[in-house]
Tab-separated table of C-alpha atoms and ligand atoms in Angstrom:
chain	number	residue	atom	x	y	z
K	794	MET	CA	102.198	41.004	80.684
K	795	THR	CA	103.690	40.281	84.082
K	796	GLN	CA	102.485	37.285	86.010
K	797	LEU	CA	100.418	39.541	88.282
K	798	GLU	CA	98.756	41.166	85.275
K	799	GLU	CA	97.985	37.841	83.651
K	800	SER	CA	96.473	36.360	86.750
K	801	ALA	CA	94.567	39.581	87.460
K	802	VAL	CA	93.068	39.753	83.977
K	803	ALA	CA	92.202	36.070	84.096
K	804	HIS	CA	90.435	36.361	87.452
K	805	MET	CA	89.276	39.980	87.302
K	806	ASP	CA	85.645	39.122	88.037
K	807	GLY	CA	86.304	36.665	90.825
K	808	MET	CA	89.185	38.560	92.421
K	809	ASN	CA	89.155	38.837	96.220
K	810	SER	CA	89.740	41.990	98.293
K	811	ALA	CA	93.480	41.402	98.585
K	812	GLY	CA	93.802	41.063	94.812
K	813	HIS	CA	91.928	44.317	94.190
K	814	MET	CA	93.956	46.213	96.752
K	815	GLN	CA	97.188	44.944	95.285
K	816	MET	CA	96.061	46.032	91.810
K	817	VAL	CA	95.149	49.518	93.037
K	818	GLU	CA	98.472	49.825	94.787
K	819	GLN	CA	100.305	48.962	91.605
K	820	TYR	CA	98.270	50.871	89.019
K	821	SER	CA	96.657	53.844	90.801
K	822	ALA	CA	98.325	57.080	91.848
K	823	ASN	CA	98.632	57.009	95.599
K	824	ASN	CA	96.501	60.088	96.404
K	825	TYR	CA	94.125	58.313	98.806
K	826	ALA	CA	94.511	56.092	101.859
K	827	PRO	CA	91.221	54.172	101.806
K	828	LEU	CA	90.061	51.744	104.462
K	829	PRO	CA	90.930	48.218	103.295
K	830	VAL	CA	87.481	47.289	102.026
K	831	VAL	CA	86.566	46.591	98.386
K	832	ILE	CA	82.881	47.225	97.753
K	833	SER	CA	81.053	45.620	94.887
K	834	ARG	CA	77.358	46.191	95.630
K	835	GLY	CA	75.152	48.665	97.490
K	836	GLU	CA	71.508	48.909	98.414
K	837	GLY	CA	70.009	51.579	100.646
K	838	ALA	CA	72.335	52.189	103.590
K	839	TRP	CA	74.192	48.877	103.143
K	840	VAL	CA	77.095	47.785	100.953
K	841	TRP	CA	78.716	44.400	100.321
K	842	ASP	CA	82.388	43.736	99.658
K	843	VAL	CA	83.756	41.361	97.040
K	844	ASP	CA	84.111	38.663	99.697
K	845	GLY	CA	80.394	38.912	100.507
K	846	LYS	CA	80.714	40.755	103.839
K	847	LYS	CA	78.051	43.358	104.619
K	848	TYR	CA	78.700	46.874	105.971
K	849	LEU	CA	76.544	49.842	107.011
K	850	ASP	CA	77.655	52.898	105.013
K	851	CYS	CA	78.010	55.733	107.520
K	852	LEU	CA	79.959	58.060	105.220
K	853	SER	CA	77.594	58.222	102.231
K	854	ALA	CA	80.402	59.324	99.889
K	855	TYR	CA	80.741	62.541	101.912
K	856	SER	CA	76.977	63.244	101.520
K	857	ALA	CA	76.731	62.378	97.826
K	858	LEU	CA	74.660	59.333	98.845
K	859	ASN	CA	72.002	61.167	100.886
K	860	PHE	CA	69.400	58.997	99.130
K	861	GLY	CA	71.286	55.774	99.789
K	862	HIS	CA	72.704	53.329	97.271
K	863	SER	CA	70.613	52.419	94.224
K	864	HIS	CA	67.508	54.369	95.203
K	865	PRO	CA	64.842	52.735	93.008
K	866	ARG	CA	63.291	55.997	91.783
K	867	ILE	CA	66.632	57.688	91.065
K	868	LEU	CA	67.993	54.578	89.384
K	869	ASN	CA	64.859	54.372	87.252
K	870	ALA	CA	65.152	58.029	86.205
K	871	PHE	CA	68.793	57.366	85.291
K	872	ILE	CA	68.039	54.247	83.234
K	873	GLU	CA	65.030	55.703	81.437
K	874	GLN	CA	66.917	58.888	80.507
K	875	ALA	CA	70.029	56.932	79.511
K	876	LYS	CA	67.929	55.031	76.969
K	877	LYS	CA	66.674	58.276	75.413
K	878	LEU	CA	69.437	60.886	75.452
K	879	THR	CA	72.598	61.317	77.518
K	880	LEU	CA	74.497	64.282	76.136
K	881	THR	CA	74.040	67.180	73.750
K	882	SER	CA	76.541	69.759	75.069
K	883	ARG	CA	75.119	73.223	75.614
K	884	ALA	CA	75.706	74.004	71.936
K	885	PHE	CA	72.167	72.644	71.542
K	886	GLN	CA	69.256	72.637	73.927
K	887	ASN	CA	67.882	69.466	75.505
K	888	ASP	CA	64.451	68.749	76.942
K	889	GLN	CA	65.686	68.086	80.508
K	890	PHE	CA	67.684	71.253	81.080
K	891	GLY	CA	64.849	73.801	81.233
K	892	PRO	CA	62.721	71.723	83.629
K	893	PHE	CA	65.838	71.043	85.779
K	894	CYS	CA	66.610	74.765	86.103
K	895	HIS	CA	62.968	75.632	86.737
K	896	GLU	CA	62.511	72.948	89.403
K	897	LEU	CA	65.842	73.636	91.110
K	898	THR	CA	65.192	77.391	91.316
K	899	ALA	CA	61.739	76.702	92.758
K	900	PHE	CA	63.229	74.340	95.336
K	901	CYS	CA	65.951	76.860	96.245
K	902	ASP	CA	63.685	79.930	96.100
K	903	MET	CA	66.168	81.519	93.672
K	904	ASP	CA	65.987	82.902	90.108
K	905	MET	CA	68.663	81.151	88.078
K	906	VAL	CA	70.945	78.122	87.811
K	907	LEU	CA	74.411	77.674	86.322
K	908	PRO	CA	75.080	73.919	86.015
K	909	MET	CA	78.430	72.201	86.389
K	910	ASN	CA	79.526	68.656	87.278
K	911	THR	CA	81.798	68.433	90.304
K	912	GLY	CA	81.680	70.483	93.467
K	913	ALA	CA	85.024	72.143	92.751
K	914	GLU	CA	83.697	73.344	89.395
K	915	GLY	CA	80.693	74.796	91.194
K	916	VAL	CA	83.018	76.682	93.560
K	917	GLU	CA	85.154	77.908	90.646
K	918	THR	CA	81.972	79.083	88.942
K	919	ALA	CA	80.868	80.989	92.052
K	920	ILE	CA	84.317	82.636	92.263
K	921	LYS	CA	84.135	83.728	88.613
K	922	THR	CA	80.581	84.970	89.135
K	923	ALA	CA	81.602	87.045	92.156
K	924	ARG	CA	84.599	88.548	90.358
K	925	LYS	CA	82.623	89.467	87.242
K	926	TRP	CA	79.827	90.882	89.391
K	927	GLY	CA	82.429	92.873	91.344
K	928	TYR	CA	83.898	94.453	88.212
K	929	THR	CA	80.747	94.989	86.167
K	930	VAL	CA	78.162	95.763	88.854
K	931	LYS	CA	79.907	96.839	92.056
K	932	GLY	CA	82.589	98.823	90.206
K	933	VAL	CA	85.734	97.303	91.732
K	934	PRO	CA	88.874	98.290	89.724
K	935	ASP	CA	89.908	95.543	87.320
K	936	GLY	CA	92.140	92.860	88.863
K	937	LYS	CA	91.543	94.075	92.433
K	938	ALA	CA	88.606	91.900	93.529
K	939	GLN	CA	89.011	90.187	96.873
K	940	ILE	CA	87.063	87.223	98.204
K	941	ILE	CA	87.013	86.521	101.925
K	942	VAL	CA	87.310	82.850	102.918
K	943	CYS	CA	87.537	81.085	106.279
K	944	SER	CA	90.225	79.245	108.191
K	945	GLY	CA	89.799	75.475	108.072
K	946	ASN	CA	87.875	75.696	104.793
K	947	PHE	CA	87.433	72.910	102.280
K	948	HIS	CA	86.049	73.930	98.884
K	949	GLY	CA	87.696	71.415	96.538
K	950	ARG	CA	90.999	70.593	94.891
K	951	THR	CA	91.625	72.882	91.904
K	952	THR	CA	94.742	75.051	91.862
K	953	THR	CA	92.716	78.198	92.627
K	954	ILE	CA	90.753	76.576	95.435
K	955	ILE	CA	93.780	75.058	97.170
K	956	SER	CA	95.401	78.494	96.931
K	957	PHE	CA	93.118	79.690	99.738
K	958	SER	CA	93.244	76.535	101.877
K	959	ASP	CA	95.200	76.599	105.143
K	960	ASP	CA	95.851	72.871	105.174
K	961	PRO	CA	99.592	72.538	104.496
K	962	GLN	CA	99.285	69.156	102.752
K	963	THR	CA	96.563	70.428	100.442
K	964	ARG	CA	98.795	73.286	99.257
K	965	ALA	CA	102.355	72.012	99.449
K	966	HIS	CA	104.190	71.804	96.113
K	967	PHE	CA	101.175	72.970	94.093
K	968	GLY	CA	102.056	76.667	93.807
K	969	PRO	CA	102.244	79.313	92.453
K	970	TYR	CA	98.965	80.186	94.115
K	971	THR	CA	96.032	82.218	92.782
K	972	PRO	CA	95.835	85.640	94.467
K	973	GLY	CA	92.670	87.520	95.424
K	974	PHE	CA	91.668	85.684	98.614
K	975	VAL	CA	91.805	86.837	102.218
K	976	GLN	CA	91.414	84.324	105.003
K	977	VAL	CA	89.699	85.068	108.323
K	978	ARG	CA	89.042	82.928	111.384
K	979	TYR	CA	85.931	80.781	110.904
K	980	GLY	CA	83.143	81.734	113.291
K	981	SER	CA	84.502	85.184	114.169
K	982	THR	CA	82.295	88.100	113.120
K	983	ASP	CA	84.937	90.600	114.259
K	984	ALA	CA	87.598	89.003	112.068
K	985	LEU	CA	85.250	89.127	109.094
K	986	LYS	CA	84.364	92.758	109.741
K	987	ALA	CA	88.045	93.719	109.950
K	988	ALA	CA	88.893	92.044	106.627
K	989	ILE	CA	86.298	93.875	104.533
K	990	THR	CA	87.604	96.507	102.102
K	991	GLU	CA	85.993	98.411	99.227
K	992	ASN	CA	87.367	95.717	96.890
K	993	THR	CA	85.686	92.829	98.710
K	994	VAL	CA	83.275	91.172	96.292
K	995	ALA	CA	82.235	88.064	98.223
K	996	VAL	CA	82.380	86.044	101.420
K	997	LEU	CA	82.679	82.335	100.629
K	998	PHE	CA	81.933	80.011	103.543
K	999	GLU	CA	80.632	76.602	104.610
K	1000	PRO	CA	77.648	76.860	107.013
K	1001	ILE	CA	79.146	73.834	108.798
K	1002	GLN	CA	82.709	72.800	107.962
K	1003	GLY	CA	82.478	69.123	107.038
K	1004	GLU	CA	86.064	68.335	106.042
K	1005	GLY	CA	87.308	70.762	108.688
K	1006	GLY	CA	86.022	68.418	111.403
K	1007	VAL	CA	82.229	68.992	111.446
K	1008	VAL	CA	82.702	72.476	112.896
K	1009	VAL	CA	79.431	74.241	113.701
K	1010	PRO	CA	79.956	78.036	113.912
K	1011	PRO	CA	78.593	80.047	116.864
K	1012	GLU	CA	74.898	80.909	116.898
K	1013	GLY	CA	74.325	84.132	114.949
K	1014	TYR	CA	77.455	83.869	112.773
K	1015	ILE	CA	75.565	83.114	109.559
K	1016	ASN	CA	73.198	86.026	110.291
K	1017	ASP	CA	76.215	88.292	110.876
K	1018	ILE	CA	77.670	87.314	107.487
K	1019	ARG	CA	74.363	88.273	105.858
K	1020	ALA	CA	74.197	91.609	107.685
K	1021	LEU	CA	77.820	92.541	106.832
K	1022	CYS	CA	77.347	91.543	103.189
K	1023	ASP	CA	74.222	93.714	102.998
K	1024	GLU	CA	75.942	96.640	104.673
K	1025	HIS	CA	78.970	96.574	102.354
K	1026	ASN	CA	77.389	95.385	99.096
K	1027	ILE	CA	79.193	92.026	99.145
K	1028	LEU	CA	77.949	88.685	97.829
K	1029	MET	CA	77.225	86.033	100.436
K	1030	ILE	CA	78.206	82.665	98.926
K	1031	ALA	CA	77.244	79.514	100.840
K	1032	ASP	CA	79.083	76.336	99.873
K	1033	GLU	CA	76.314	73.819	100.615
K	1034	ILE	CA	77.911	71.023	98.596
K	1035	GLN	CA	78.163	68.806	101.683
K	1036	THR	CA	75.606	70.431	104.017
K	1037	GLY	CA	72.810	71.089	101.504
K	1038	LEU	CA	69.921	68.945	100.325
K	1039	ALA	CA	68.595	67.833	103.728
K	1040	ARG	CA	71.836	66.556	105.293
K	1041	THR	CA	71.684	68.859	108.344
K	1042	GLY	CA	67.950	68.565	108.940
K	1043	LYS	CA	66.883	71.457	106.688
K	1044	ARG	CA	66.877	72.041	102.943
K	1045	PHE	CA	70.144	73.993	103.347
K	1046	ALA	CA	72.242	74.439	106.480
K	1047	VAL	CA	71.740	78.236	106.170
K	1048	ASP	CA	68.004	77.613	106.623
K	1049	HIS	CA	68.701	77.004	110.331
K	1050	ALA	CA	69.579	80.716	110.521
K	1051	GLU	CA	66.676	81.702	108.208
K	1052	VAL	CA	69.106	83.481	105.944
K	1053	LYS	CA	69.172	83.661	102.146
K	1054	PRO	CA	72.628	83.827	100.509
K	1055	ASP	CA	73.193	85.543	97.153
K	1056	LEU	CA	74.669	82.351	95.728
K	1057	VAL	CA	74.314	78.759	96.914
K	1058	ILE	CA	76.696	76.100	95.588
K	1059	LEU	CA	75.259	72.590	95.391
K	1060	GLY	CA	76.906	69.313	94.408
K	1061	LYS	CA	77.314	65.833	95.842
K	1062	ALA	CA	73.711	64.703	96.641
K	1063	LEU	CA	72.361	66.732	93.691
K	1064	GLY	CA	73.546	63.848	91.514
K	1065	GLY	CA	71.507	61.309	93.486
K	1066	GLY	CA	74.627	59.213	94.148
K	1067	VAL	CA	74.676	58.321	90.468
K	1068	MET	CA	76.178	61.239	88.544
K	1069	PRO	CA	78.453	64.156	89.308
K	1070	VAL	CA	76.044	67.107	89.228
K	1071	SER	CA	76.748	70.534	90.688
K	1072	ALA	CA	75.196	73.949	90.301
K	1073	VAL	CA	75.436	77.541	91.384
K	1074	VAL	CA	71.988	78.883	92.193
K	1075	GLY	CA	71.286	82.561	92.733
K	1076	SER	CA	69.543	85.764	91.862
K	1077	LYS	CA	69.138	87.194	88.389
K	1078	ALA	CA	70.995	90.309	89.541
K	1079	VAL	CA	74.106	88.208	90.137
K	1080	LEU	CA	74.006	85.222	87.747
K	1081	GLY	CA	72.719	87.636	85.109
K	1082	VAL	CA	76.301	88.909	84.630
K	1083	PHE	CA	77.152	86.004	82.312
K	1084	GLN	CA	77.113	86.459	78.528
K	1085	PRO	CA	77.380	83.647	75.961
K	1086	GLY	CA	80.985	82.428	75.840
K	1087	ASP	CA	81.982	83.721	79.312
K	1088	HIS	CA	82.004	80.326	80.977
K	1089	GLY	CA	80.850	76.787	80.326
K	1090	SER	CA	81.259	73.039	80.599
K	1091	THR	CA	80.872	70.247	78.052
K	1092	PHE	CA	79.001	67.999	80.459
K	1093	GLY	CA	77.342	70.699	82.597
K	1094	GLY	CA	73.548	70.573	82.246
K	1095	ASN	CA	73.596	67.293	80.307
K	1096	PRO	CA	70.189	65.613	80.027
K	1097	LEU	CA	71.190	62.521	82.007
K	1098	ALA	CA	72.455	64.643	84.915
K	1099	CYS	CA	69.357	66.867	84.758
K	1100	ALA	CA	66.928	63.923	84.784
K	1101	VAL	CA	68.714	62.370	87.773
K	1102	ALA	CA	68.880	65.656	89.715
K	1103	ARG	CA	65.189	66.362	89.066
K	1104	GLU	CA	64.237	62.991	90.513
K	1105	ALA	CA	66.659	63.400	93.436
K	1106	ILE	CA	64.961	66.656	94.447
K	1107	ARG	CA	61.513	65.069	94.164
K	1108	VAL	CA	62.621	62.133	96.335
K	1109	LEU	CA	64.064	64.521	98.921
K	1110	VAL	CA	60.679	66.244	99.210
K	1111	ASP	CA	58.477	63.132	98.955
K	1112	GLU	CA	60.452	61.215	101.589
K	1113	ASN	CA	60.690	64.170	104.003
K	1114	LEU	CA	64.426	63.582	104.210
K	1115	ALA	CA	65.256	66.892	105.911
K	1116	GLU	CA	62.888	66.279	108.799
K	1117	ARG	CA	64.076	62.696	109.045
K	1118	ALA	CA	67.756	63.719	109.155
K	1119	GLY	CA	66.979	66.303	111.836
K	1120	LYS	CA	65.191	63.849	114.115
K	1121	LEU	CA	67.508	60.874	113.642
K	1122	GLY	CA	70.646	62.984	114.024
K	1123	ALA	CA	69.500	64.723	117.200
K	1124	ALA	CA	68.573	61.378	118.782
K	1125	PHE	CA	71.917	59.841	117.797
K	1126	ARG	CA	73.925	62.703	119.311
K	1127	GLU	CA	71.853	62.674	122.487
K	1128	LYS	CA	72.281	58.925	123.006
K	1129	LEU	CA	75.990	59.014	122.205
K	1130	ARG	CA	76.556	61.873	124.674
K	1131	ALA	CA	74.525	60.018	127.299
K	1132	ALA	CA	76.799	56.986	126.880
K	1133	ASN	CA	79.704	59.065	128.271
K	1134	CYS	CA	82.336	57.172	126.267
K	1135	SER	CA	85.751	57.647	127.858
K	1136	LYS	CA	87.466	58.297	124.511
K	1137	VAL	CA	85.029	61.004	123.366
K	1138	LYS	CA	85.736	64.689	123.945
K	1139	GLU	CA	82.779	66.148	122.055
K	1140	VAL	CA	79.823	65.048	119.947
K	1141	ARG	CA	78.632	67.748	117.538
K	1142	GLY	CA	76.897	68.472	114.247
K	1143	LYS	CA	73.442	69.063	112.865
K	1144	GLY	CA	71.054	66.527	111.401
K	1145	LEU	CA	72.911	63.489	110.112
K	1146	LEU	CA	76.237	65.295	109.796
K	1147	ILE	CA	77.813	64.116	113.027
K	1148	GLY	CA	81.342	64.719	114.316
K	1149	VAL	CA	82.804	62.748	117.211
K	1150	GLN	CA	85.995	64.316	118.535
K	1151	MET	CA	88.417	62.078	120.407
K	1152	THR	CA	90.158	63.036	123.622
K	1153	ALA	CA	93.907	63.687	123.421
K	1154	ASP	CA	94.510	60.384	125.239
K	1155	ALA	CA	92.418	58.430	122.756
K	1156	GLY	CA	94.658	59.530	119.848
K	1157	PRO	CA	93.674	59.814	116.171
K	1158	ALA	CA	90.251	58.682	114.947
K	1159	LYS	CA	91.500	56.487	112.135
K	1160	PRO	CA	92.230	53.298	114.146
K	1161	TYR	CA	88.698	53.446	115.586
K	1162	CYS	CA	87.252	53.764	112.081
K	1163	LYS	CA	89.220	50.669	111.139
K	1164	GLN	CA	87.868	48.850	114.182
K	1165	LEU	CA	84.339	49.866	113.201
K	1166	MET	CA	84.978	48.523	109.724
K	1167	HIS	CA	85.748	45.120	111.238
K	1168	GLU	CA	82.454	45.450	113.147
K	1169	GLY	CA	80.640	46.044	109.841
K	1170	MET	CA	80.272	49.818	109.932
K	1171	LEU	CA	82.031	52.186	107.503
K	1172	CYS	CA	82.922	55.736	108.490
K	1173	LYS	CA	85.954	57.967	108.108
K	1174	ASP	CA	88.138	60.289	110.119
K	1175	THR	CA	88.318	63.918	109.030
K	1176	VAL	CA	91.051	66.157	110.543
K	1177	SER	CA	92.906	63.535	112.531
K	1178	ASP	CA	90.957	63.477	115.803
K	1179	VAL	CA	87.376	63.606	114.491
K	1180	MET	CA	85.254	60.704	113.333
K	1181	ARG	CA	82.554	61.775	110.888
K	1182	ILE	CA	79.328	59.797	110.938
K	1183	ALA	CA	77.050	60.694	108.042
K	1184	PRO	CA	74.840	57.813	106.906
K	1185	PRO	CA	72.334	58.045	104.051
K	1186	LEU	CA	69.296	60.058	105.176
K	1187	MET	CA	66.922	57.179	104.413
K	1188	ILE	CA	68.662	54.937	106.990
K	1189	SER	CA	66.208	53.117	109.261
K	1190	GLU	CA	66.066	53.899	112.957
K	1191	ALA	CA	67.004	50.295	113.708
K	1192	ASP	CA	70.097	50.447	111.489
K	1193	LEU	CA	71.175	53.743	113.021
K	1194	ASP	CA	70.745	52.320	116.533
K	1195	TRP	CA	72.850	49.355	115.446
K	1196	ALA	CA	75.574	51.796	114.313
K	1197	LEU	CA	75.320	53.673	117.605
K	1198	GLU	CA	75.910	50.466	119.574
K	1199	ARG	CA	79.020	49.716	117.508
K	1200	VAL	CA	80.367	53.254	118.049
K	1201	ILE	CA	79.745	53.106	121.805
K	1202	GLN	CA	81.410	49.718	122.007
K	1203	VAL	CA	84.521	50.903	120.142
K	1204	LEU	CA	84.836	54.246	121.979
K	1205	ALA	CA	83.969	53.132	125.518
U	464	PLP	C1	83.192	67.818	98.545
U	464	PLP	C2	83.187	69.290	98.688
U	464	PLP	C3	83.634	70.132	97.646
U	464	PLP	C4	84.267	69.600	96.369
U	464	PLP	O1	83.432	68.750	95.655
U	464	PLP	P1	84.071	67.768	94.542
U	464	PLP	O2	82.863	67.167	93.881
U	464	PLP	O3	84.891	66.760	95.274
U	464	PLP	O4	84.876	68.613	93.634
U	464	PLP	C5	83.535	71.497	97.830
U	464	PLP	N1	83.042	72.010	98.960
U	464	PLP	C6	82.611	71.238	99.986
U	464	PLP	C7	82.060	71.879	101.206
U	464	PLP	C8	82.688	69.854	99.884
U	464	PLP	O5	82.304	69.080	100.918
């Protein structure tokens, strides 16, 4: 062992932030540029670093922590299930899977669930569903199915998904790319209309683009997608991995438009901040295309994930998190706009998914996020000039006001 390794192993438990960061730099692939904070404990909307400093979490693991850190009910469901049964694989049945599917379909007002683990797997599953539906139900010639996607999209990191991204860094050096996707300008009904052919099987979209900079499409756009999909017998697939489960002030972001997609992809918060849990939820007419052996996942639908997700959905309903997110988010945006910060070009979003775009003079958002970190508030830039503020939905009004003061102070 090198000297660094020896000292690290010897002091692993008592290591300070600098020691941890040095270790990550040496032993981890360099695919992230995290803020320089090393967290060791979390409770509700707050986290503590290894040096004992306290921070308000205003990122919530990109919406995976809608319920906050260590929610007592979710943690209890996790512990109790972990003591009984954690994994069977789908080769056998388990006593959590049926109730999970039943309760999730009831919550979503859908017929069926196909469980996965990560969001990207959920998206891949929706893509496979749409293609198989296209060939076996719609009658598209084999190998010709096309899926329409949007500019500025973020749907995950697999080779197929990055194939239809328009972010150069996301794609560069990862080809050859999966064909079968057509990209249109996000928010433009005309562009969507023009891209439809007889081989179009699905439109895959985010109701609000989170990674794309908290981009809210024009009023009526979601309704237009529904109408065009109906007119041309195309599946409407909403990626609600980040926007779903109360984040934007409704159950799903598409609920603002009172529209029902054919497939909804859920992830992130579905795992209660404890487990990776994702799912594609939809109608029997569409998810019914799968036969045994077509698709699967070793961990998908495992009893531990199902028990946690069941409790997460119950907490969401019992704590009125959608309504809470709607009210708190609207108030935050209103107050931040009223503050007329000189560095802010636009404040946007829905519910507690908030984007603060900097003026050209103010420069990138990252240095301001770093400044906020020193003030005890954690948030992250998305596309370079937007600061995303997305705290857990159970955050108290007082804590959110505290965050608002910090943001105003840093951006004034
Ligand atoms: C995070 C995210 C994904 C990917 O989820 P992973 O769990 O990171 O694979 C897909 N779509 C959207 C909209 C997301 O925000």
